[in-house]
Amino acid sequence: MVDGPAAGAHSNDEEQPFDGGVTAVPDVDGAERGDGGSLDSAARTLRAKWRSASLAAGWRFPSDWGLPEVDTVCAALSADGPSDAAVSGLGRARAASGAGLDETLTDLAALHAVVADGNRHGGFVVPDIDTTPSRLVRVTALAWADVALDKYAHTEVTEPLTGLPSAAYLRTRLAEMYRGAARAGRCPTEEALLLTVSFDLAGMASWSRLAMMILAADALRSVFDGPETSAALGPSVLVVLADRGTDIAGQAVALRREITERMHADPQLDDVVSPAISLVRLRPTFEESCSLLQRIGRR
C-alpha cells in the first residue's frame, strides 16, 4: 500500500467513505505543523532549502518535519550560528515526535550540507553524515537519546493532556487482539478497525491546540463509552480501536457532531477547522499494524 493524500481514489485497503463528512483514508501525511512565517527572509530561505534537502535524503513524513525547533535553528544560523542549545533542542523534539535516530542525523546532515554549499551548486546538495561536524552529531544524538530513553523508562498508561490511554497501551491491546484471533483461527482485520481523529494544527496558537485536543478527547469518551479502546496517538491524532460489529459509521458521525458542537460553544475556537475523521483497516500482522499506528501518529 502506498501512502497518499486523503483526497482522490481509494486504495483496496480502505473502507468506503461514509456520509456526514467522515472519510475512510489510508495512513497519510497531513499538513506541515509550521511554516516558518515568523522568520526573516534569510532564515526562511535556509529553512526551505533545508527542508527540500532533508526530504530528498529520505525524510519519510513531510508533515512532521516543520517543528518550532527547526525555526529556532534557522534563526540562530541566520544570526550568529547554531548554539548547542538550539541543536540539542532539535534533537529532543525529533525524538519526541517519533523520528528515529538515523532519520534525525540525516536531517542534520542535510542542514550542514545546505549551509556548507551556499549557492555553489544551485541549491542541489547531497547530505553526508560523515562530513557533518562531530560536535553537532554528538550534541544531537545525545539529546535524541535522552528523550528516547526517558520515553521507554517512563511509559505511562495514560497521556497527561487528554487523559486517554497512551499509544503503548493501544499496542498492548492490539497484541492481545491478534493473539486471541490467532487462537480462534480468525482474521483480526475482519474483527476490528481503527477510527482516527486528526487535526491540522498548522498556524494554530498553542492554547488553541491544547484546547482542541482536550475537547476532542472528551467528545471521544462520550461517544465511545463501551468496550472500545481509545488512545492519544500523537500530538494531533486520537484513535479508537473499534469492533466491526458495532455501528461504527453512526458513532463516527455522532463524534463529528459532538466535536463541532463543542467547538462552536467556545468563541475562541470559531476559526479552528474541524478534524478529519477516518476509518482505517488494520494490517494482517501485529507488527504491520504497529507500523501503521506510528505513521498515523506522525501525520
One Martini backbone bead per residue (centre of mass of N, CA, C, O) as a GRO file, in nm:
protein
  299
    1MET     BB    1   0.096   0.036   0.022
    2VAL     BB    2   0.040   0.376  -0.058
    3ASP     BB    3   0.089   0.672   0.033
    4GLY     BB    4  -0.168   0.932   0.052
    5PRO     BB    5  -0.397   1.139  -0.005
    6ALA     BB    6  -0.718   1.188   0.097
    7ALA     BB    7  -0.765   1.260  -0.178
    8GLY     BB    8  -0.926   1.048  -0.393
    9ALA     BB    9  -0.854   0.745  -0.448
   10HIS     BB   10  -0.914   0.431  -0.334
   11SER     BB   11  -0.792   0.179  -0.178
   12ASN     BB   12  -0.809  -0.160  -0.096
   13ASP     BB   13  -0.755  -0.086   0.227
   14GLU     BB   14  -1.020   0.062   0.237
   15GLU     BB   15  -1.284   0.214   0.328
   16GLN     BB   16  -1.579   0.342   0.284
   17PRO     BB   17  -1.740   0.617   0.265
   18PHE     BB   18  -1.920   0.835   0.465
   19ASP     BB   19  -2.146   1.013   0.588
   20GLY     BB   20  -2.086   1.329   0.745
   21GLY     BB   21  -1.762   1.369   0.682
   22VAL     BB   22  -1.665   1.070   0.676
   23THR     BB   23  -1.340   0.934   0.605
   24ALA     BB   24  -1.167   0.687   0.434
   25VAL     BB   25  -0.819   0.642   0.501
   26PRO     BB   26  -0.508   0.628   0.478
   27ASP     BB   27  -0.199   0.665   0.564
   28VAL     BB   28  -0.102   1.006   0.603
   29ASP     BB   29  -0.002   1.315   0.506
   30GLY     BB   30  -0.011   1.619   0.637
   31ALA     BB   31   0.012   1.908   0.749
   32GLU     BB   32   0.227   2.122   0.834
   33ARG     BB   33   0.306   2.256   1.161
   34GLY     BB   34   0.501   2.466   1.005
   35ASP     BB   35   0.625   2.776   0.807
   36GLY     BB   36   0.822   3.015   0.909
   37GLY     BB   37   0.673   3.307   0.937
   38SER     BB   38   0.873   3.438   1.174
   39LEU     BB   39   1.094   3.472   0.977
   40ASP     BB   40   1.332   3.577   0.799
   41SER     BB   41   1.442   3.567   0.485
   42ALA     BB   42   1.702   3.399   0.531
   43ALA     BB   43   1.572   3.179   0.711
   44ARG     BB   44   1.355   3.085   0.507
   45THR     BB   45   1.550   2.994   0.288
   46LEU     BB   46   1.697   2.786   0.458
   47ARG     BB   47   1.450   2.617   0.533
   48ALA     BB   48   1.371   2.533   0.243
   49LYS     BB   49   1.639   2.390   0.172
   50TRP     BB   50   1.643   2.192   0.404
   51ARG     BB   51   1.379   2.047   0.345
   52SER     BB   52   1.450   1.948   0.061
   53ALA     BB   53   1.703   1.787   0.143
   54SER     BB   54   1.565   1.599   0.350
   55LEU     BB   55   1.353   1.472   0.162
   56ALA     BB   56   1.563   1.369  -0.050
   57ALA     BB   57   1.712   1.187   0.185
   58GLY     BB   58   1.428   1.046   0.337
   59TRP     BB   59   1.204   1.191   0.458
   60ARG     BB   60   0.891   1.043   0.531
   61PHE     BB   61   0.728   1.302   0.685
   62PRO     BB   62   0.652   1.613   0.590
   63SER     BB   63   0.444   1.703   0.820
   64ASP     BB   64   0.685   1.669   1.069
   65TRP     BB   65   0.929   1.865   1.012
   66GLY     BB   66   0.791   2.150   1.112
   67LEU     BB   67   0.929   2.260   1.379
   68PRO     BB   68   1.006   2.502   1.603
   69GLU     BB   69   1.313   2.412   1.619
   70VAL     BB   70   1.379   2.478   1.328
   71ASP     BB   71   1.348   2.787   1.356
   72THR     BB   72   1.565   2.823   1.571
   73VAL     BB   73   1.802   2.732   1.396
   74CYS     BB   74   1.764   2.933   1.162
   75ALA     BB   75   1.789   3.189   1.332
   76ALA     BB   76   2.076   3.127   1.436
   77LEU     BB   77   2.217   3.107   1.156
   78SER     BB   78   2.134   3.407   1.064
   79ALA     BB   79   2.322   3.504   1.286
   80ASP     BB   80   2.569   3.326   1.485
   81GLY     BB   81   2.481   3.045   1.500
   82PRO     BB   82   2.455   2.737   1.626
   83SER     BB   83   2.371   2.619   1.919
   84ASP     BB   84   2.357   2.365   2.135
   85ALA     BB   85   2.068   2.425   2.227
   86ALA     BB   86   1.933   2.421   1.945
   87VAL     BB   87   2.026   2.135   1.859
   88SER     BB   88   1.919   1.975   2.105
   89GLY     BB   89   1.626   2.063   2.070
   90LEU     BB   90   1.590   1.915   1.804
   91GLY     BB   91   1.655   1.630   1.902
   92ARG     BB   92   1.424   1.614   2.109
   93ALA     BB   93   1.190   1.672   1.913
   94ARG     BB   94   1.233   1.430   1.729
   95ALA     BB   95   1.189   1.212   1.943
   96ALA     BB   96   0.902   1.307   2.036
   97SER     BB   97   0.780   1.267   1.727
   98GLY     BB   98   0.931   0.972   1.624
   99ALA     BB   99   1.207   1.000   1.526
  100GLY     BB  100   1.479   0.862   1.427
  101LEU     BB  101   1.814   0.871   1.443
  102ASP     BB  102   1.884   0.848   1.143
  103GLU     BB  103   1.686   1.068   1.050
  104THR     BB  104   1.798   1.297   1.226
  105LEU     BB  105   2.094   1.292   1.111
  106THR     BB  106   2.017   1.338   0.816
  107ASP     BB  107   1.891   1.614   0.866
  108LEU     BB  108   2.153   1.742   0.973
  109ALA     BB  109   2.316   1.692   0.711
  110ALA     BB  110   2.137   1.870   0.535
  111LEU     BB  111   2.199   2.131   0.678
  112HIS     BB  112   2.505   2.131   0.641
  113ALA     BB  113   2.504   2.117   0.329
  114VAL     BB  114   2.360   2.385   0.281
  115VAL     BB  115   2.558   2.570   0.432
  116ALA     BB  116   2.824   2.475   0.284
  117ASP     BB  117   2.729   2.537  -0.017
  118GLY     BB  118   2.519   2.743  -0.064
  119ASN     BB  119   2.525   2.837  -0.429
  120ARG     BB  120   2.720   2.650  -0.602
  121HIS     BB  121   2.469   2.419  -0.686
  122GLY     BB  122   2.178   2.545  -0.695
  123GLY     BB  123   2.083   2.378  -0.414
  124PHE     BB  124   2.230   2.111  -0.467
  125VAL     BB  125   2.252   1.838  -0.234
  126VAL     BB  126   2.459   1.592  -0.040
  127PRO     BB  127   2.415   1.428   0.226
  128ASP     BB  128   2.678   1.375   0.493
  129ILE     BB  129   2.750   1.253   0.798
  130ASP     BB  130   3.071   1.237   0.773
  131THR     BB  131   3.085   1.573   0.727
  132THR     BB  132   2.971   1.624   0.993
  133PRO     BB  133   3.016   1.763   1.270
  134SER     BB  134   3.074   1.595   1.560
  135ARG     BB  135   2.941   1.788   1.761
  136LEU     BB  136   2.657   1.792   1.633
  137VAL     BB  137   2.610   1.490   1.647
  138ARG     BB  138   2.644   1.454   1.952
  139VAL     BB  139   2.429   1.652   2.053
  140THR     BB  140   2.190   1.527   1.901
  141ALA     BB  141   2.212   1.230   1.999
  142LEU     BB  142   2.189   1.285   2.305
  143ALA     BB  143   1.916   1.425   2.299
  144TRP     BB  144   1.760   1.197   2.168
  145ALA     BB  145   1.826   0.977   2.384
  146ASP     BB  146   1.701   1.109   2.632
  147VAL     BB  147   1.408   1.087   2.528
  148ALA     BB  148   1.391   0.791   2.439
  149LEU     BB  149   1.464   0.666   2.717
  150ASP     BB  150   1.245   0.808   2.883
  151LYS     BB  151   1.004   0.681   2.736
  152TYR     BB  152   1.074   0.389   2.826
  153ALA     BB  153   1.098   0.445   3.147
  154HIS     BB  154   0.807   0.645   3.135
  155THR     BB  155   0.558   0.475   3.071
  156GLU     BB  156   0.229   0.555   3.029
  157VAL     BB  157  -0.106   0.480   3.026
  158THR     BB  158  -0.151   0.790   3.025
  159GLU     BB  159  -0.223   1.093   2.882
  160PRO     BB  160  -0.208   1.401   3.031
  161LEU     BB  161  -0.386   1.590   2.855
  162THR     BB  162  -0.643   1.386   2.779
  163GLY     BB  163  -0.658   1.097   2.949
  164LEU     BB  164  -0.569   0.896   2.755
  165PRO     BB  165  -0.443   0.644   2.636
  166SER     BB  166  -0.166   0.523   2.515
  167ALA     BB  167   0.011   0.385   2.260
  168ALA     BB  168   0.118   0.149   2.429
  169TYR     BB  169  -0.160   0.041   2.511
  170LEU     BB  170  -0.268  -0.010   2.228
  171ARG     BB  171  -0.056  -0.223   2.155
  172THR     BB  172  -0.142  -0.421   2.373
  173ARG     BB  173  -0.430  -0.464   2.265
  174LEU     BB  174  -0.349  -0.565   1.989
  175ALA     BB  175  -0.194  -0.814   2.082
  176GLU     BB  176  -0.438  -0.951   2.212
  177MET     BB  177  -0.613  -0.965   1.957
  178TYR     BB  178  -0.418  -1.133   1.780
  179ARG     BB  179  -0.400  -1.377   1.969
  180GLY     BB  180  -0.703  -1.443   1.976
  181ALA     BB  181  -0.739  -1.486   1.670
  182ALA     BB  182  -0.531  -1.714   1.638
  183ARG     BB  183  -0.667  -1.917   1.834
  184ALA     BB  184  -0.955  -1.900   1.662
  185GLY     BB  185  -0.895  -1.865   1.346
  186ARG     BB  186  -0.888  -1.557   1.288
  187CYS     BB  187  -0.924  -1.239   1.140
  188PRO     BB  188  -0.850  -0.929   1.263
  189THR     BB  189  -0.954  -0.746   1.018
  190GLU     BB  190  -1.265  -0.859   1.069
  191GLU     BB  191  -1.305  -0.734   1.379
  192ALA     BB  192  -1.132  -0.463   1.332
  193LEU     BB  193  -1.078  -0.101   1.363
  194LEU     BB  194  -0.988   0.233   1.281
  195LEU     BB  195  -1.038   0.546   1.442
  196THR     BB  196  -0.963   0.876   1.332
  197VAL     BB  197  -0.841   1.193   1.483
  198SER     BB  198  -0.744   1.482   1.294
  199PHE     BB  199  -0.537   1.772   1.306
  200ASP     BB  200  -0.480   2.098   1.179
  201LEU     BB  201  -0.222   2.286   1.352
  202ALA     BB  202  -0.151   2.489   1.157
  203GLY     BB  203  -0.140   2.818   1.295
  204MET     BB  204  -0.198   2.750   1.579
  205ALA     BB  205  -0.228   2.816   1.885
  206SER     BB  206  -0.136   2.672   2.169
  207TRP     BB  207  -0.406   2.688   2.314
  208SER     BB  208  -0.581   2.567   2.085
  209ARG     BB  209  -0.447   2.294   2.078
  210LEU     BB  210  -0.512   2.204   2.362
  211ALA     BB  211  -0.820   2.247   2.352
  212MET     BB  212  -0.883   2.050   2.117
  213MET     BB  213  -0.775   1.788   2.245
  214ILE     BB  214  -0.954   1.793   2.496
  215LEU     BB  215  -1.226   1.811   2.352
  216ALA     BB  216  -1.200   1.553   2.175
  217ALA     BB  217  -1.158   1.351   2.408
  218ASP     BB  218  -1.432   1.401   2.543
  219ALA     BB  219  -1.603   1.321   2.298
  220LEU     BB  220  -1.494   1.034   2.269
  221ARG     BB  221  -1.595   0.930   2.548
  222SER     BB  222  -1.903   0.986   2.494
  223VAL     BB  223  -1.928   0.791   2.242
  224PHE     BB  224  -1.697   0.583   2.350
  225ASP     BB  225  -1.852   0.393   2.622
  226GLY     BB  226  -1.729   0.117   2.583
  227PRO     BB  227  -1.495  -0.142   2.482
  228GLU     BB  228  -1.327   0.049   2.358
  229THR     BB  229  -1.007   0.173   2.237
  230SER     BB  230  -0.856   0.460   2.343
  231ALA     BB  231  -0.615   0.711   2.202
  232ALA     BB  232  -0.310   0.887   2.206
  233LEU     BB  233  -0.096   0.906   1.917
  234GLY     BB  234  -0.051   1.225   1.905
  235PRO     BB  235  -0.042   1.574   1.889
  236SER     BB  236  -0.308   1.532   1.652
  237VAL     BB  237  -0.401   1.225   1.747
  238LEU     BB  238  -0.679   1.011   1.754
  239VAL     BB  239  -0.792   0.676   1.867
  240VAL     BB  240  -0.994   0.380   1.770
  241LEU     BB  241  -1.065   0.052   1.877
  242ALA     BB  242  -1.301  -0.120   1.682
  243ASP     BB  243  -1.583  -0.295   1.627
  244ARG     BB  244  -1.740  -0.410   1.343
  245GLY     BB  245  -2.026  -0.482   1.488
  246THR     BB  246  -2.068  -0.196   1.507
  247ASP     BB  247  -2.183   0.144   1.467
  248ILE     BB  248  -1.937   0.317   1.338
  249ALA     BB  249  -2.071   0.522   1.154
  250GLY     BB  250  -2.257   0.654   1.365
  251GLN     BB  251  -2.028   0.731   1.564
  252ALA     BB  252  -1.871   0.915   1.374
  253VAL     BB  253  -2.096   1.122   1.334
  254ALA     BB  254  -2.135   1.185   1.636
  255LEU     BB  255  -1.849   1.290   1.683
  256ARG     BB  256  -1.855   1.529   1.495
  257ARG     BB  257  -2.091   1.669   1.635
  258GLU     BB  258  -1.961   1.701   1.914
  259ILE     BB  259  -1.715   1.868   1.830
  260THR     BB  260  -1.864   2.100   1.688
  261GLU     BB  261  -2.033   2.195   1.930
  262ARG     BB  262  -1.786   2.259   2.116
  263MET     BB  263  -1.654   2.465   1.935
  264HIS     BB  264  -1.903   2.668   1.917
  265ALA     BB  265  -1.900   2.724   2.236
  266ASP     BB  266  -1.614   2.852   2.157
  267PRO     BB  267  -1.508   3.153   2.036
  268GLN     BB  268  -1.188   3.076   2.016
  269LEU     BB  269  -1.278   2.825   1.794
  270ASP     BB  270  -1.413   2.928   1.523
  271ASP     BB  271  -1.133   2.901   1.328
  272VAL     BB  272  -1.139   2.601   1.355
  273VAL     BB  273  -1.084   2.313   1.205
  274SER     BB  274  -1.216   2.038   1.147
  275PRO     BB  275  -1.174   1.721   1.177
  276ALA     BB  276  -1.043   1.423   1.066
  277ILE     BB  277  -1.247   1.137   0.998
  278SER     BB  278  -1.134   0.794   1.005
  279LEU     BB  279  -1.107   0.476   0.838
  280VAL     BB  280  -0.885   0.199   0.925
  281ARG     BB  281  -0.718  -0.065   0.841
  282LEU     BB  282  -0.584  -0.332   0.937
  283ARG     BB  283  -0.328  -0.552   0.954
  284PRO     BB  284  -0.236  -0.882   0.936
  285THR     BB  285  -0.017  -0.784   1.140
  286PHE     BB  286   0.108  -0.655   1.424
  287GLU     BB  287   0.356  -0.510   1.307
  288GLU     BB  288   0.206  -0.356   1.082
  289SER     BB  289   0.012  -0.202   1.276
  290CYS     BB  290   0.234  -0.051   1.430
  291SER     BB  291   0.337   0.104   1.184
  292LEU     BB  292   0.070   0.243   1.129
  293LEU     BB  293   0.053   0.401   1.394
  294GLN     BB  294   0.307   0.568   1.350
  295ARG     BB  295   0.210   0.714   1.094
  296ILE     BB  296  -0.047   0.841   1.209
  297GLY     BB  297   0.100   0.997   1.451
  298ARG     BB  298   0.275   1.170   1.206
  299ARG     BB  299   0.076   1.374   1.053
   0.00000   0.00000   0.00000
